[in-house]
Amino acid sequence: MPYDNVSRVCPGARRVAGHQTRSKLHAVRAVPLNSREASYFEESNWSDWRWQAQHSATNLQALDNALTLTDAERIGASRAMAAGLPISITPYYLGLCDPVDPDCPIRRQCIPRAEEAIAVKGDLRDPLGEEAHEVAPHLIQRYPDRVLLVATDRCGVYCRFCTRSRLVGDGGGARSMAALRPAFEWIEAHPEIHDVIVSGGDPCVMSTERLARLLRRLRGIDHVDYVRLATRAPVTLPQRITEELCHAIRESHDATWVMTHFNHPKELTDEARAACARMADAGLPVMNQTVLLRGVNDDPHTLEALFRGLVRSRVRPYYLLQMDPVGGTGHLRTPLRRGIELMAALQGRVSGIALPKLIVDTPGGLGKVPIGPNYLVSEDGGVTVLETFRGDLVEYYDPPEL
C-alpha cells in the first residue's frame, strides 16, 4: 500500500541511507577555500575532531562564504550573533548542507532564520520545566528513578531547535568535578535513583579524561544501575567518536548506553556510520531519538529511510520526539496530528525493531506521553474489534472468566 498524504519527499533519501557519498567532498565544495586555508583540508586535519571544533563556523561571514544565504538566513545569523542561541557548525556538518538550497534538511537544522524572532502561542523558554526540577546544581529530576546531569553547555553544532537553547553556549564550558560534587552527593543520598542521563550541551565534546572521570564517579555509586550518554557527536562530529573514546567510556562505566540524535538519512554518511560501528564494536548499545521537524523529516519516506539506515548501522530507533515548544521554533514544529499520521503510515511497513515510539514530552516537565494511531475500534461483551495496518477489521475474543 503506497504512502498517502505525503507533503514532502526528500529527493534521494533512500539512496543516501543505503549507499553514502563521501561527505568530505561536499565539505570541500561548501566550505570557503583560499590559498591560506587550503592546507586545512588535508586528511590528517579533517579527521581530527579538535580541528573540526576549532574551525567551526560561528558567524555570518563564515556562513556567507560557505553558502548562498537567503535574506531570512542572513537576518537570523545576524541576530544569533548578537543574542540568544549562538552559531557553531563544524566544517563536517556544514559540508552536508546544500550550498544553494535553503530547504536543505541539514540547513534547516543548523542555520539561523529570521523566523526565530516570531513568538507563537505555547512557546516556552524552558519547555520541560527543568529549572523548576533542579534538585542540585546541574542536576534535574523529573521522574522518581532517574536524573539528568548537565555536564557542559557546549556542543559540536548548536541545533536551532535545541530544548536547552536558554543555556547552551553560555560560556561556562564543561562543568568541573568540583562544580558537580553537590550533584554526585545528591545522587548518593537517594538510593531510588537507578538511571543517570549525562547530557548538556554534548558531553562528548569534553576531553576523554574529563568524561571518563565523570563516568567513574557515577560507577562508584552502587545504586546507579546504568548511565545514558546523550550525544549528537556521531551526527555532527563523528571524528570525535574514536576507538580511544569508546573504550574509555566502556571501561569507565560498563553499563553505559549511548543516546544519539540522527534526524535525517543525509546524516548517515560513511563517517557517521563508522562512528556508530566503533561504538557498537566497543560494546556500547546505541539508541536514537529523532526529533520530528517540519521541512526536515515530516514525511514517511524520509523517516523510513532514516530508521532502516539506523538499524543497518546497529543503532536502535528509540523515540520519535514531538519537538519541544521552545521559543522561536514554531517554523520547525509540526502539529501533533502529523506525527500520528506518520506512525500510521509506517506501521506494518517497517519492522518493529526499526519503529520508534512517538513521544510528547509534556510542557512544564510533567513527563513523556506516548501517542500514536488508535487501532482499537470497539469493545463489547468480551469482543474487541481491531483495525490492522491494512485497514482490515478483526474480532478478538477474550477468554471466559474463571
Coordinates of C-alpha atoms in Angstrom, one line a residue:
M1 CA 0.0 0.0 0.0
P2 CA 1.7 3.3 -1.1
Y3 CA 2.1 6.2 1.4
D4 CA -0.6 8.8 1.1
N5 CA -0.9 12.3 2.3
V6 CA 2.8 12.8 1.7
S7 CA 3.5 16.6 1.8
R8 CA 7.3 16.5 1.3
V9 CA 9.6 13.8 -0.1
C10 CA 13.3 14.1 0.3
P11 CA 14.9 13.5 -3.1
G12 CA 17.4 10.7 -2.9
A13 CA 16.7 9.8 0.7
R14 CA 16.7 6.1 0.1
R15 CA 19.9 6.3 -1.9
V16 CA 21.7 8.4 0.8
A17 CA 20.7 6.0 3.5
G18 CA 21.9 2.9 1.7
H19 CA 24.9 4.0 -0.3
Q20 CA 26.6 7.0 1.1
T21 CA 28.5 9.6 -0.9
R22 CA 31.6 10.9 0.9
S23 CA 30.5 13.9 2.9
K24 CA 34.1 15.3 2.8
L25 CA 33.7 16.0 -0.9
H26 CA 30.6 18.1 -0.1
A27 CA 32.5 19.9 2.6
V28 CA 35.4 20.9 0.3
R29 CA 32.8 22.3 -2.1
A30 CA 30.8 24.1 0.6
V31 CA 33.4 25.5 3.0
P32 CA 35.4 28.6 1.8
L33 CA 38.8 27.8 0.5
N34 CA 41.7 30.2 -0.2
S35 CA 45.4 29.7 -0.5
R36 CA 45.9 30.1 3.2
E37 CA 43.1 27.8 4.2
A38 CA 43.6 25.0 1.6
S39 CA 46.0 23.1 3.8
Y40 CA 43.3 22.7 6.4
F41 CA 41.7 20.0 4.3
E42 CA 44.5 17.6 4.4
E43 CA 43.2 14.2 5.6
S44 CA 45.1 14.5 8.8
N45 CA 43.4 17.7 9.7
W46 CA 39.9 16.7 8.6
S47 CA 39.9 13.6 10.7
D48 CA 41.0 15.5 13.9
W49 CA 37.9 16.3 15.9
R50 CA 39.8 19.1 17.7
W51 CA 40.5 20.7 14.3
Q52 CA 36.8 20.4 13.4
A53 CA 35.8 22.1 16.7
Q54 CA 38.4 24.9 16.3
H55 CA 37.3 25.7 12.7
S56 CA 33.6 25.7 13.3
A57 CA 31.5 28.4 11.5
T58 CA 30.5 30.8 14.2
N59 CA 29.4 34.0 12.4
L60 CA 27.6 35.4 9.4
Q61 CA 30.7 35.9 7.4
A62 CA 31.7 32.2 7.7
L63 CA 28.2 31.1 6.6
D64 CA 28.1 33.6 3.8
N65 CA 31.4 32.4 2.4
A66 CA 30.2 28.8 2.6
L67 CA 26.6 29.0 1.4
T68 CA 24.3 31.1 -0.8
L69 CA 22.3 32.6 2.1
T70 CA 18.7 33.8 1.8
D71 CA 17.7 37.1 3.4
A72 CA 16.0 35.2 6.2
E73 CA 19.1 33.3 6.9
R74 CA 21.2 36.5 6.9
I75 CA 18.8 38.2 9.4
G76 CA 18.7 35.1 11.6
A77 CA 22.5 34.8 11.7
S78 CA 22.9 38.5 12.5
R79 CA 20.5 38.2 15.4
A80 CA 22.1 34.9 16.6
M81 CA 25.5 36.7 16.8
A82 CA 24.0 39.5 18.9
A83 CA 21.9 37.5 21.4
G84 CA 20.3 34.1 22.1
L85 CA 21.4 30.7 20.8
P86 CA 24.8 31.2 19.2
I87 CA 26.1 29.8 15.9
S88 CA 28.5 26.9 15.8
I89 CA 28.7 24.4 13.0
T90 CA 31.6 22.0 12.4
P91 CA 33.1 22.0 8.9
Y92 CA 32.0 18.4 8.6
Y93 CA 28.3 19.2 9.3
L94 CA 28.4 22.4 7.3
G95 CA 29.7 20.3 4.4
L96 CA 26.5 18.3 4.5
C97 CA 24.5 21.5 3.7
D98 CA 23.3 22.1 0.2
P99 CA 25.2 25.3 -0.7
V100 CA 22.3 26.8 -2.7
D101 CA 19.1 25.2 -1.4
P102 CA 17.7 26.9 1.7
D103 CA 15.2 24.0 2.1
C104 CA 18.1 21.5 2.6
P105 CA 17.2 19.4 5.7
I106 CA 20.6 20.0 7.2
R107 CA 20.5 23.8 6.7
R108 CA 17.1 23.9 8.4
Q109 CA 18.6 22.3 11.5
C110 CA 21.7 24.4 11.9
I111 CA 21.4 27.8 10.1
P112 CA 19.5 30.5 12.0
R113 CA 16.5 32.1 10.3
A114 CA 14.6 35.3 10.8
E115 CA 11.5 33.2 11.9
E116 CA 13.3 32.6 15.2
A117 CA 12.1 36.1 16.2
I118 CA 8.5 35.1 15.8
A119 CA 6.7 34.1 19.0
V120 CA 3.7 31.7 18.8
K121 CA 1.2 30.6 21.4
G122 CA 2.7 27.9 23.6
D123 CA 6.3 29.0 23.2
L124 CA 8.3 28.5 26.4
R125 CA 11.9 29.5 27.4
D126 CA 12.2 26.3 29.4
P127 CA 9.7 23.9 27.9
L128 CA 10.5 20.9 30.1
G129 CA 10.4 22.8 33.3
E130 CA 14.0 21.8 34.1
E131 CA 14.8 24.8 36.2
A132 CA 11.8 24.1 38.5
H133 CA 13.0 20.4 38.8
E134 CA 16.6 21.2 39.6
V135 CA 17.4 19.3 42.8
A136 CA 21.1 20.3 42.9
P137 CA 23.3 22.5 40.7
H138 CA 23.3 21.0 37.2
L139 CA 21.1 18.1 38.3
I140 CA 17.4 17.7 37.1
Q141 CA 14.9 15.2 38.4
R142 CA 11.6 14.8 36.6
Y143 CA 11.0 11.1 37.3
P144 CA 11.2 9.0 40.5
D145 CA 14.1 6.7 39.5
R146 CA 16.3 8.9 37.2
V147 CA 18.1 12.2 37.0
L148 CA 19.7 14.3 34.2
L149 CA 23.2 15.7 34.7
V150 CA 24.1 18.8 32.7
A151 CA 27.8 18.2 32.2
T152 CA 28.6 21.0 29.8
D153 CA 27.0 23.8 27.8
R154 CA 28.9 23.2 24.6
C155 CA 28.1 21.2 21.5
G156 CA 29.8 20.5 18.2
V157 CA 26.8 22.1 16.5
Y158 CA 24.1 24.3 18.1
C159 CA 20.9 23.0 16.7
R160 CA 18.3 25.7 16.1
F161 CA 15.5 23.5 17.8
C162 CA 17.5 22.9 21.0
T163 CA 15.3 22.4 24.0
R164 CA 18.1 24.0 26.2
S165 CA 18.8 27.0 24.0
R166 CA 18.5 29.1 27.1
L167 CA 21.8 27.8 28.5
V168 CA 23.9 26.1 25.8
G169 CA 26.8 28.1 24.6
D170 CA 26.7 30.3 27.7
G171 CA 30.5 30.3 28.0
G172 CA 30.7 28.0 31.1
G173 CA 32.0 25.1 29.2
A174 CA 32.5 21.7 30.8
R175 CA 31.5 21.6 34.5
S176 CA 34.4 20.8 36.8
M177 CA 34.2 17.8 39.1
A178 CA 34.1 20.3 42.0
A179 CA 31.1 22.1 40.4
L180 CA 29.4 18.7 40.0
R181 CA 30.2 17.5 43.5
P182 CA 26.8 18.6 45.0
A183 CA 25.0 16.6 42.2
F184 CA 27.0 13.5 42.9
E185 CA 26.3 13.8 46.6
W186 CA 22.6 14.2 46.0
I187 CA 22.5 11.1 43.9
E188 CA 24.4 9.2 46.6
A189 CA 21.8 10.3 49.1
H190 CA 18.9 9.0 47.0
P191 CA 19.1 5.2 46.6
E192 CA 15.9 5.3 44.5
I193 CA 18.0 6.7 41.6
H194 CA 19.0 4.0 39.2
D195 CA 19.5 5.8 35.9
V196 CA 21.6 8.9 35.3
I197 CA 21.4 10.7 31.9
V198 CA 24.6 12.6 31.2
S199 CA 23.7 15.4 28.9
G200 CA 24.5 19.1 28.2
G201 CA 25.4 20.5 25.7
D202 CA 27.1 17.5 24.4
P203 CA 29.3 15.6 26.9
C204 CA 31.3 14.0 24.1
V205 CA 32.9 17.4 23.3
M206 CA 34.6 17.2 26.7
S207 CA 38.0 15.7 26.9
T208 CA 38.2 12.0 27.1
E209 CA 39.7 12.0 30.5
R210 CA 37.2 14.5 31.9
L211 CA 34.3 12.4 30.6
A212 CA 35.9 9.2 32.0
R213 CA 36.3 10.8 35.4
L214 CA 32.7 11.7 35.5
L215 CA 31.6 8.2 34.5
R216 CA 33.9 6.6 37.0
R217 CA 32.4 8.8 39.7
L218 CA 28.9 7.5 38.8
R219 CA 30.2 3.9 38.7
G220 CA 31.2 4.3 42.3
I221 CA 27.5 4.9 43.3
D222 CA 26.2 1.4 43.9
H223 CA 22.5 2.1 43.2
V224 CA 23.1 3.7 39.8
D225 CA 22.5 0.7 37.6
Y226 CA 23.3 2.3 34.3
V227 CA 24.2 5.6 32.6
R228 CA 22.8 7.1 29.4
L229 CA 25.2 9.3 27.4
A230 CA 23.2 11.8 25.3
T231 CA 25.3 13.0 22.4
R232 CA 24.9 14.3 18.9
A233 CA 28.6 13.9 18.1
P234 CA 28.1 10.8 15.9
V235 CA 25.9 13.1 13.7
T236 CA 27.7 16.4 13.7
L237 CA 31.3 15.5 14.7
P238 CA 31.8 11.8 14.0
Q239 CA 35.6 12.3 14.1
R240 CA 35.2 12.6 17.9
I241 CA 34.0 9.0 18.2
T242 CA 37.4 7.4 18.3
E243 CA 38.2 3.9 19.5
E244 CA 40.0 5.6 22.4
L245 CA 36.9 7.4 23.4
C246 CA 34.6 4.3 23.0
H247 CA 36.9 2.1 25.1
A248 CA 37.3 4.9 27.8
I249 CA 33.5 5.1 28.1
R250 CA 33.1 1.3 28.3
E251 CA 36.0 0.9 30.8
S252 CA 34.8 3.8 33.0
H253 CA 31.2 2.6 33.3
D254 CA 30.4 -0.7 31.5
A255 CA 26.6 -0.1 31.8
T256 CA 26.7 3.0 29.5
W257 CA 24.0 3.4 26.8
V258 CA 24.6 5.9 24.1
M259 CA 21.6 8.0 23.1
T260 CA 22.2 9.9 19.8
H261 CA 20.1 12.1 17.6
F262 CA 20.0 11.4 13.8
N263 CA 17.2 13.3 12.2
H264 CA 17.6 12.7 8.5
P265 CA 19.1 10.0 6.3
K266 CA 21.5 12.5 4.8
E267 CA 23.3 12.5 8.2
L268 CA 24.0 8.7 7.8
T269 CA 27.3 9.3 6.0
D270 CA 30.2 6.9 5.8
E271 CA 31.9 8.8 8.7
A272 CA 28.8 8.7 10.8
R273 CA 28.1 5.1 10.2
A274 CA 31.8 4.3 11.0
A275 CA 31.4 6.2 14.3
C276 CA 28.3 4.1 15.2
A277 CA 30.3 0.9 14.3
R278 CA 33.1 1.9 16.6
M279 CA 30.6 2.4 19.5
A280 CA 28.9 -0.9 18.8
D281 CA 32.2 -2.8 18.4
A282 CA 33.3 -1.4 21.8
G283 CA 30.2 -3.0 23.4
L284 CA 28.2 0.2 23.7
P285 CA 24.5 -0.1 23.0
V286 CA 23.4 2.8 20.8
M287 CA 19.8 4.2 20.7
N288 CA 18.5 7.0 18.6
Q289 CA 16.0 9.8 19.4
T290 CA 14.8 11.5 16.3
V291 CA 13.1 14.9 16.6
L292 CA 10.2 15.4 14.2
L293 CA 10.9 18.6 12.3
R294 CA 8.9 20.5 9.8
G295 CA 10.5 20.5 6.4
V296 CA 13.2 18.1 7.5
N297 CA 11.7 14.7 8.2
D298 CA 8.0 15.1 8.4
D299 CA 7.2 12.6 5.6
P300 CA 7.1 8.8 5.8
H301 CA 9.6 8.2 3.0
T302 CA 12.3 10.1 4.8
L303 CA 11.5 8.5 8.2
E304 CA 11.5 5.0 6.7
A305 CA 14.9 5.6 5.0
L306 CA 16.3 7.0 8.3
F307 CA 15.0 4.2 10.5
R308 CA 16.2 1.5 8.1
G309 CA 19.5 3.2 7.8
L310 CA 19.9 3.4 11.6
V311 CA 19.2 -0.3 12.0
R312 CA 21.8 -1.2 9.3
S313 CA 24.2 0.9 11.3
R314 CA 23.4 -1.0 14.5
V315 CA 21.5 1.8 16.1
R316 CA 18.1 1.2 17.5
P317 CA 15.4 3.8 16.7
Y318 CA 14.1 4.6 20.2
Y319 CA 11.9 7.7 20.1
L320 CA 10.4 9.9 17.5
L321 CA 10.0 13.1 19.6
Q322 CA 7.4 15.7 19.0
M323 CA 9.6 18.9 19.0
D324 CA 9.5 20.8 22.3
P325 CA 7.8 24.2 22.1
V326 CA 11.0 26.2 22.5
G327 CA 10.6 29.9 21.9
G328 CA 11.4 30.9 18.3
T329 CA 11.0 27.4 16.8
G330 CA 7.4 27.5 15.6
H331 CA 8.6 27.3 12.0
L332 CA 10.2 23.9 12.7
R333 CA 7.4 22.3 14.8
T334 CA 4.7 20.0 13.3
P335 CA 1.1 19.6 14.5
L336 CA 0.7 16.6 16.8
R337 CA -1.7 15.1 14.3
R338 CA 1.1 14.9 11.7
G339 CA 3.2 12.6 13.9
I340 CA 0.3 10.3 14.4
E341 CA -0.3 10.2 10.7
L342 CA 3.3 9.3 10.1
M343 CA 3.3 6.5 12.6
A344 CA 0.2 5.1 11.0
A345 CA 1.9 5.2 7.6
L346 CA 5.0 3.4 8.9
Q347 CA 3.2 0.7 11.0
G348 CA 3.3 -2.6 9.3
R349 CA 5.7 -1.3 6.6
V350 CA 8.7 -1.1 8.9
S351 CA 10.0 -3.9 11.2
G352 CA 9.3 -3.4 14.9
I353 CA 13.0 -3.2 15.6
A354 CA 13.1 -0.1 13.3
L355 CA 10.0 1.6 14.5
P356 CA 10.4 4.0 17.4
K357 CA 7.7 5.3 19.9
L358 CA 6.1 8.6 19.1
I359 CA 6.6 10.7 22.3
V360 CA 5.4 14.1 23.5
D361 CA 7.5 15.5 26.4
T362 CA 4.7 17.5 28.0
P363 CA 5.3 21.2 28.6
G364 CA 6.2 22.1 32.2
G365 CA 8.2 19.0 32.8
L366 CA 5.3 16.7 33.7
G367 CA 6.8 13.7 31.8
K368 CA 6.7 12.0 28.5
V369 CA 3.4 10.8 26.9
P370 CA 3.4 8.1 24.2
I371 CA 0.9 8.8 21.4
G372 CA 0.0 7.1 18.2
P373 CA -2.8 5.8 16.0
N374 CA -5.7 4.0 17.6
Y375 CA -6.2 0.5 16.3
L376 CA -8.9 -0.4 18.8
V377 CA -12.3 0.2 17.1
S378 CA -14.8 -1.1 19.7
E379 CA -15.2 -3.3 22.8
D380 CA -18.5 -5.1 23.7
G381 CA -19.2 -8.2 25.7
G382 CA -15.7 -9.6 25.6
V383 CA -15.4 -9.0 21.8
T384 CA -12.8 -6.4 20.7
V385 CA -12.7 -5.1 17.1
L386 CA -9.2 -4.2 15.9
E387 CA -8.1 -2.5 12.8
T388 CA -4.9 -3.8 11.1
F389 CA -2.4 -1.6 9.4
R390 CA -4.0 -2.6 6.1
G391 CA -7.4 -1.3 7.3
D392 CA -8.9 -4.8 7.9
L393 CA -11.3 -5.2 10.8
V394 CA -10.7 -8.3 13.0
E395 CA -12.6 -9.6 16.0
Y396 CA -10.7 -10.7 19.1
Y397 CA -12.5 -12.8 21.7
D398 CA -11.5 -12.6 25.4
P399 CA -11.3 -15.9 27.3
P400 CA -14.2 -16.7 29.6
E401 CA -13.9 -15.5 33.2
L402 CA -12.8 -18.3 35.6

